[in-house]
CSV table of C-alpha atoms in Angstrom, one decimal:
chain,number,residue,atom,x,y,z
A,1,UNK,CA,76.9,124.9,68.6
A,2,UNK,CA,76.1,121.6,70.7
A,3,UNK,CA,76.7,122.8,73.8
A,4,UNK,CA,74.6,125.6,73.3
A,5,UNK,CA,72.0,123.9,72.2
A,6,UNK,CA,72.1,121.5,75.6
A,7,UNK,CA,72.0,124.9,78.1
A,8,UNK,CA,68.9,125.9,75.6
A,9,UNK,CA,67.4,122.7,75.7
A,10,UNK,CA,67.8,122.5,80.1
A,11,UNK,CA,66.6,126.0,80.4
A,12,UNK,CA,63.2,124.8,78.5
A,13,UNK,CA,63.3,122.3,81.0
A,14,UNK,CA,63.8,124.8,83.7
A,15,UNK,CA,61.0,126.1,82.6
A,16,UNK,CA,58.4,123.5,82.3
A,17,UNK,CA,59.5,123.1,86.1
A,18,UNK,CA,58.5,126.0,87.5
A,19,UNK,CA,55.5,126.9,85.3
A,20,UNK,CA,54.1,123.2,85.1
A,21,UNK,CA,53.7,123.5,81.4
A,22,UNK,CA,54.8,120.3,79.5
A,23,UNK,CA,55.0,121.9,76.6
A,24,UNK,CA,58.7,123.0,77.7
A,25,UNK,CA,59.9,119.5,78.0
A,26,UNK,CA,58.3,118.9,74.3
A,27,UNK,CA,60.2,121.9,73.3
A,28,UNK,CA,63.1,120.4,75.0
A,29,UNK,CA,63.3,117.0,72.7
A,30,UNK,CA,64.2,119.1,69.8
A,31,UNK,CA,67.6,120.4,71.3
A,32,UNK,CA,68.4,117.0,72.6
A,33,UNK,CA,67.9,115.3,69.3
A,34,UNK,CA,70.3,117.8,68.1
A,35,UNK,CA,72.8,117.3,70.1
A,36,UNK,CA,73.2,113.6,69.8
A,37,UNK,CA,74.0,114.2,66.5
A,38,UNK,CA,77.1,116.1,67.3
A,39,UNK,CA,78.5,112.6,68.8
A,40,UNK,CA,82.1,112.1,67.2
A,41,UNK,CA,82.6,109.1,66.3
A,42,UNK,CA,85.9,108.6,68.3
A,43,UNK,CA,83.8,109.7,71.0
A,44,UNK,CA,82.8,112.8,72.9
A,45,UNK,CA,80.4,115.6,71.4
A,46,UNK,CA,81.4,118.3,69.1
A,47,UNK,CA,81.7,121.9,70.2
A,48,UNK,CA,80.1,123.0,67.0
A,49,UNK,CA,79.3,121.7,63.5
A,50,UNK,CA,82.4,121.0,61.2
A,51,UNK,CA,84.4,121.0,64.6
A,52,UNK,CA,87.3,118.7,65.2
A,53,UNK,CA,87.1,120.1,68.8
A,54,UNK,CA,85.2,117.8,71.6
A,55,UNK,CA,84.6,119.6,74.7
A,56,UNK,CA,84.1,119.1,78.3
A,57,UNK,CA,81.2,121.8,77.8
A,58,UNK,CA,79.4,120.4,75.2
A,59,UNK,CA,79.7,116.5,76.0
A,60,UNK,CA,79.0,117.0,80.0
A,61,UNK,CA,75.6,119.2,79.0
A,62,UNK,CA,74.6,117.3,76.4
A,63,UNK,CA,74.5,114.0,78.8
A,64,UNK,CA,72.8,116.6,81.4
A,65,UNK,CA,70.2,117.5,78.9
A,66,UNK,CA,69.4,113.8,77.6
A,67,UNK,CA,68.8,112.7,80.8
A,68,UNK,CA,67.1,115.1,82.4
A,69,UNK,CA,64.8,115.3,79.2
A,70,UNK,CA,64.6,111.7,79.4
A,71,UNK,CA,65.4,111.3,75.9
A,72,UNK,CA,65.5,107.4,74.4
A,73,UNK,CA,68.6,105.6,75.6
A,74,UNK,CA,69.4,108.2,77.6
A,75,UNK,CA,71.2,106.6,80.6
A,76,UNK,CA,73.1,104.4,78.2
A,77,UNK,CA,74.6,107.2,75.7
A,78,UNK,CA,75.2,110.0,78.5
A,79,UNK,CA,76.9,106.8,80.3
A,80,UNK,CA,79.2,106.5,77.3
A,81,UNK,CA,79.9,110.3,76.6
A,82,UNK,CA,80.7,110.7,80.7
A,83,UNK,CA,83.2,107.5,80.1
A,84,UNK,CA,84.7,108.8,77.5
A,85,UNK,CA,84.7,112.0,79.6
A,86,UNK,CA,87.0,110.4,82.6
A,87,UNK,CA,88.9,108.9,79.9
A,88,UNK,CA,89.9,111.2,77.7
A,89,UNK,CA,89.3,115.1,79.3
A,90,UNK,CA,89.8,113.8,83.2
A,91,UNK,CA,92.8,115.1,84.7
A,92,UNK,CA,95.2,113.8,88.0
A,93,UNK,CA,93.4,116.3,90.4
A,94,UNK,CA,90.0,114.8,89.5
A,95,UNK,CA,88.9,117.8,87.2
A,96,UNK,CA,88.1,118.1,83.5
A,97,UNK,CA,89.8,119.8,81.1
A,98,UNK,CA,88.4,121.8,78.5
A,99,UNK,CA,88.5,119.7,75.2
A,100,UNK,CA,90.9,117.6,72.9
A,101,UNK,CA,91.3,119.6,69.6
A,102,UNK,CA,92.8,117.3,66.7
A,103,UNK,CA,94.8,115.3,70.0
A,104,UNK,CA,95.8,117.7,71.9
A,105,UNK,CA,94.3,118.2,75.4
A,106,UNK,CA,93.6,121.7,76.5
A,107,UNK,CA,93.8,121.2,80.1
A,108,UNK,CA,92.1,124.4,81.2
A,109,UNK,CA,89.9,124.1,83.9
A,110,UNK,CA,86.5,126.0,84.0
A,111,UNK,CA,84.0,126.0,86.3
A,112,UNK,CA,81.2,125.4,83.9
A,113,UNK,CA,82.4,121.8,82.9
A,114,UNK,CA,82.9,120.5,86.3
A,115,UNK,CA,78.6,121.6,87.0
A,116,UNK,CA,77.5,119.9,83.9
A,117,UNK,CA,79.5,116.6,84.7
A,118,UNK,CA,78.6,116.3,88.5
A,119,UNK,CA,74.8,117.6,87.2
A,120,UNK,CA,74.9,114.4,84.8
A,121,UNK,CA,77.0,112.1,87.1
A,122,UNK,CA,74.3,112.5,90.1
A,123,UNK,CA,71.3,111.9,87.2
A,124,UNK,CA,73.4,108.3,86.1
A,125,UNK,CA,73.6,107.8,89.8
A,126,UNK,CA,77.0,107.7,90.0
A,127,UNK,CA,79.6,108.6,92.7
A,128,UNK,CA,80.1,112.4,92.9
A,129,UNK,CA,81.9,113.0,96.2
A,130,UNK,CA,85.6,112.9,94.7
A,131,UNK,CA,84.7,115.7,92.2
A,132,UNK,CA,82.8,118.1,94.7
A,133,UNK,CA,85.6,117.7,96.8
A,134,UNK,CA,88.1,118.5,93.8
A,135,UNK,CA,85.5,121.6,92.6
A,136,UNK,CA,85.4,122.8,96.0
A,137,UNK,CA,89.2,122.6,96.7
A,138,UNK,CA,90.0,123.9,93.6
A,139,UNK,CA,88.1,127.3,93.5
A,140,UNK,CA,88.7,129.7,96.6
A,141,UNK,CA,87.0,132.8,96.6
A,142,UNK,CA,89.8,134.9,94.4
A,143,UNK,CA,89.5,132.0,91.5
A,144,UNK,CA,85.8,131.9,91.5
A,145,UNK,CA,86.2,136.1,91.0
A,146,UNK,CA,88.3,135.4,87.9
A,147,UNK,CA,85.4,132.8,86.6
A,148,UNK,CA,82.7,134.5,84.1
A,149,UNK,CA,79.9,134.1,86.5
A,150,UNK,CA,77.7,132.7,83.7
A,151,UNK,CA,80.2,129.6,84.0
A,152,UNK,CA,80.2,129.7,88.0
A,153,UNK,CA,75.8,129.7,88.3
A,154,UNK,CA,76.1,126.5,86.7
A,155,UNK,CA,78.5,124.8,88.8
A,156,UNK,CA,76.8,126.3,91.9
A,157,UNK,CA,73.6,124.9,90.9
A,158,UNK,CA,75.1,121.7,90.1
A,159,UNK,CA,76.8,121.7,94.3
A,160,UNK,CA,73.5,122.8,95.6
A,161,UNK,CA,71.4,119.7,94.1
A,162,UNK,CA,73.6,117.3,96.3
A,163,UNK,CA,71.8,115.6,100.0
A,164,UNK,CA,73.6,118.6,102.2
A,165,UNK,CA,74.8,121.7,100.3
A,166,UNK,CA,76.2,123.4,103.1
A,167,UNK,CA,79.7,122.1,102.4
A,168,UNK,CA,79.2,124.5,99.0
A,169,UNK,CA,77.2,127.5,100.6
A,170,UNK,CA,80.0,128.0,102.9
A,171,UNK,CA,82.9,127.6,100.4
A,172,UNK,CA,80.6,130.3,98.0
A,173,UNK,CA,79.6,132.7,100.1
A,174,UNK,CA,82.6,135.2,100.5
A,175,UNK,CA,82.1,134.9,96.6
A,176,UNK,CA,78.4,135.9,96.6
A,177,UNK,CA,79.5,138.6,99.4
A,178,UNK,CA,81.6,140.0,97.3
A,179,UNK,CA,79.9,140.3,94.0
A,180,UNK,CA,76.7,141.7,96.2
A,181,UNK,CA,79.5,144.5,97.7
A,182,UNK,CA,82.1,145.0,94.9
A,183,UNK,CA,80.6,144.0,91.0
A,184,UNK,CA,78.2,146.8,90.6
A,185,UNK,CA,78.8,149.5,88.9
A,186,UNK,CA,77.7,152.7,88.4
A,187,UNK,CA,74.6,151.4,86.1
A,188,UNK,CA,73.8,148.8,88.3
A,189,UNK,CA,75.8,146.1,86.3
A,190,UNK,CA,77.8,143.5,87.7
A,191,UNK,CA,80.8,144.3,86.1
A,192,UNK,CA,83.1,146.2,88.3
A,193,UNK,CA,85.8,145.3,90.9
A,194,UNK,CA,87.4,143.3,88.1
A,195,UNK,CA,85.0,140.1,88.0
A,196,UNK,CA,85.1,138.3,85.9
A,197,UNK,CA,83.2,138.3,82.3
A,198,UNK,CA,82.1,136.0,79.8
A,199,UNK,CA,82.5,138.5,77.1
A,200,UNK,CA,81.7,142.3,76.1
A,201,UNK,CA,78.2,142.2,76.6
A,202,UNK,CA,77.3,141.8,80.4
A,203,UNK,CA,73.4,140.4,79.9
A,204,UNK,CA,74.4,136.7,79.9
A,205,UNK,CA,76.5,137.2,83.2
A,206,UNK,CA,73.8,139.9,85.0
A,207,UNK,CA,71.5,136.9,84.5
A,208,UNK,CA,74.4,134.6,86.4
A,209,UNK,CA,74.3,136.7,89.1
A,210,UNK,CA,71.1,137.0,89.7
A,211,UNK,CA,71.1,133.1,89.4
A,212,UNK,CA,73.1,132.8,92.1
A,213,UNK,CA,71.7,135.5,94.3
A,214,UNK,CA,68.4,133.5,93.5
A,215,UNK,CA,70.1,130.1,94.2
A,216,UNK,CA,71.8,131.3,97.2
């Protein structure tokens, strides 16, 4: 899977930030090399290998990753993938949608995507305004409830790297409010009150949440 294989590659890279330890970014060149190859040749990355899909998720973090790695030719491919991005995945409200799958546009809107594209965006140094205005407008505390929080810890992060966050941390925190009062259950999971989940098990999303708690 390309895309995971960027969020591996940017959490070694996570990691070589708060432990000073370059031997995360050198672990990180391995996932980025991967994930170049999963370019398509009509343009985009692949979700996975053998895939006809190309995805918001996997070309948007892949273009994260190679520039935040600052892998060779980095500005000039994540500059085509997040063209071809606009071009093919952008949609009239200023969102992506999900991915083209043999030319037909999914036009499903996740949280996750929109992060990884304004992450990548800011890196290239390109305008970003238009699509934290569009993520902000677009998710009010009941939709970001629906959103696996796995998916929404990445867009937060993404809306907290900008000059003044405070246009995010006040549109997030009834969210944050409410998982803190309403998601855990009886176990001390944050599955309850109906948030939502990324799938069965609940590890990847407990780690969200304590993401954005940490974030926050």
């Amino acid at each position: 899977y390309f895309d995971d294989n960027a969020w591996l590659g940017l959490a070694y890279l996570r990691m070589s930030a708060v432990s000073s330890d370059p031997s995360w970014h050198d672990r990180a060149r391995g996932p980025a090399r991967f994930v170049i190859t999963g370019e398509d040749p009509d343009g985009g990355v692949r979700w996975v290998e053998g895939s006809a899909s190309r995805n918001a998720c996997s070309t948007a973090s892949a273009a994260w990753l190679l520039l935040e790695a600052q892998a060779p030719d980095a500005p000039s491919v994540a500059g085509r993938w997040l063209d071809w991005l606009d071009a093919t995945l952008g949609r009239p409200d200023g969102l992506y949608a999900d991915r083209i799958d043999r030319g037909v546009v999914h036009e499903e809107v996740w949280t996750y995507n929109q992060g990884a594209a304004l992450a990548a965006s800011r890196l290239l140094g390109r305008p970003t305004d238009a699509l934290r205005t569009a993520i902000l407008s677009r998710w009010t505390p009941d939709d970001l409830w629906r959103e696996p929080p796995a998916f929404a810890a990445i867009a937060y992060r993404a809306l907290l790297s900008a000059t003044d966050p405070h246009d995010a941390i006040e549109r997030w925190d009834p969210y944050l409010e409410r998982l803190r009062t309403r998601a855990r259950d009886e176990n001390g999971w944050f599955t309850g009150g109906g948030v939502g989940r990324y799938d069965d098990r609940p590890t990847i999303d407990q780690a969200a949440v304590v993401q954005l708690f940490a974030l926050r």
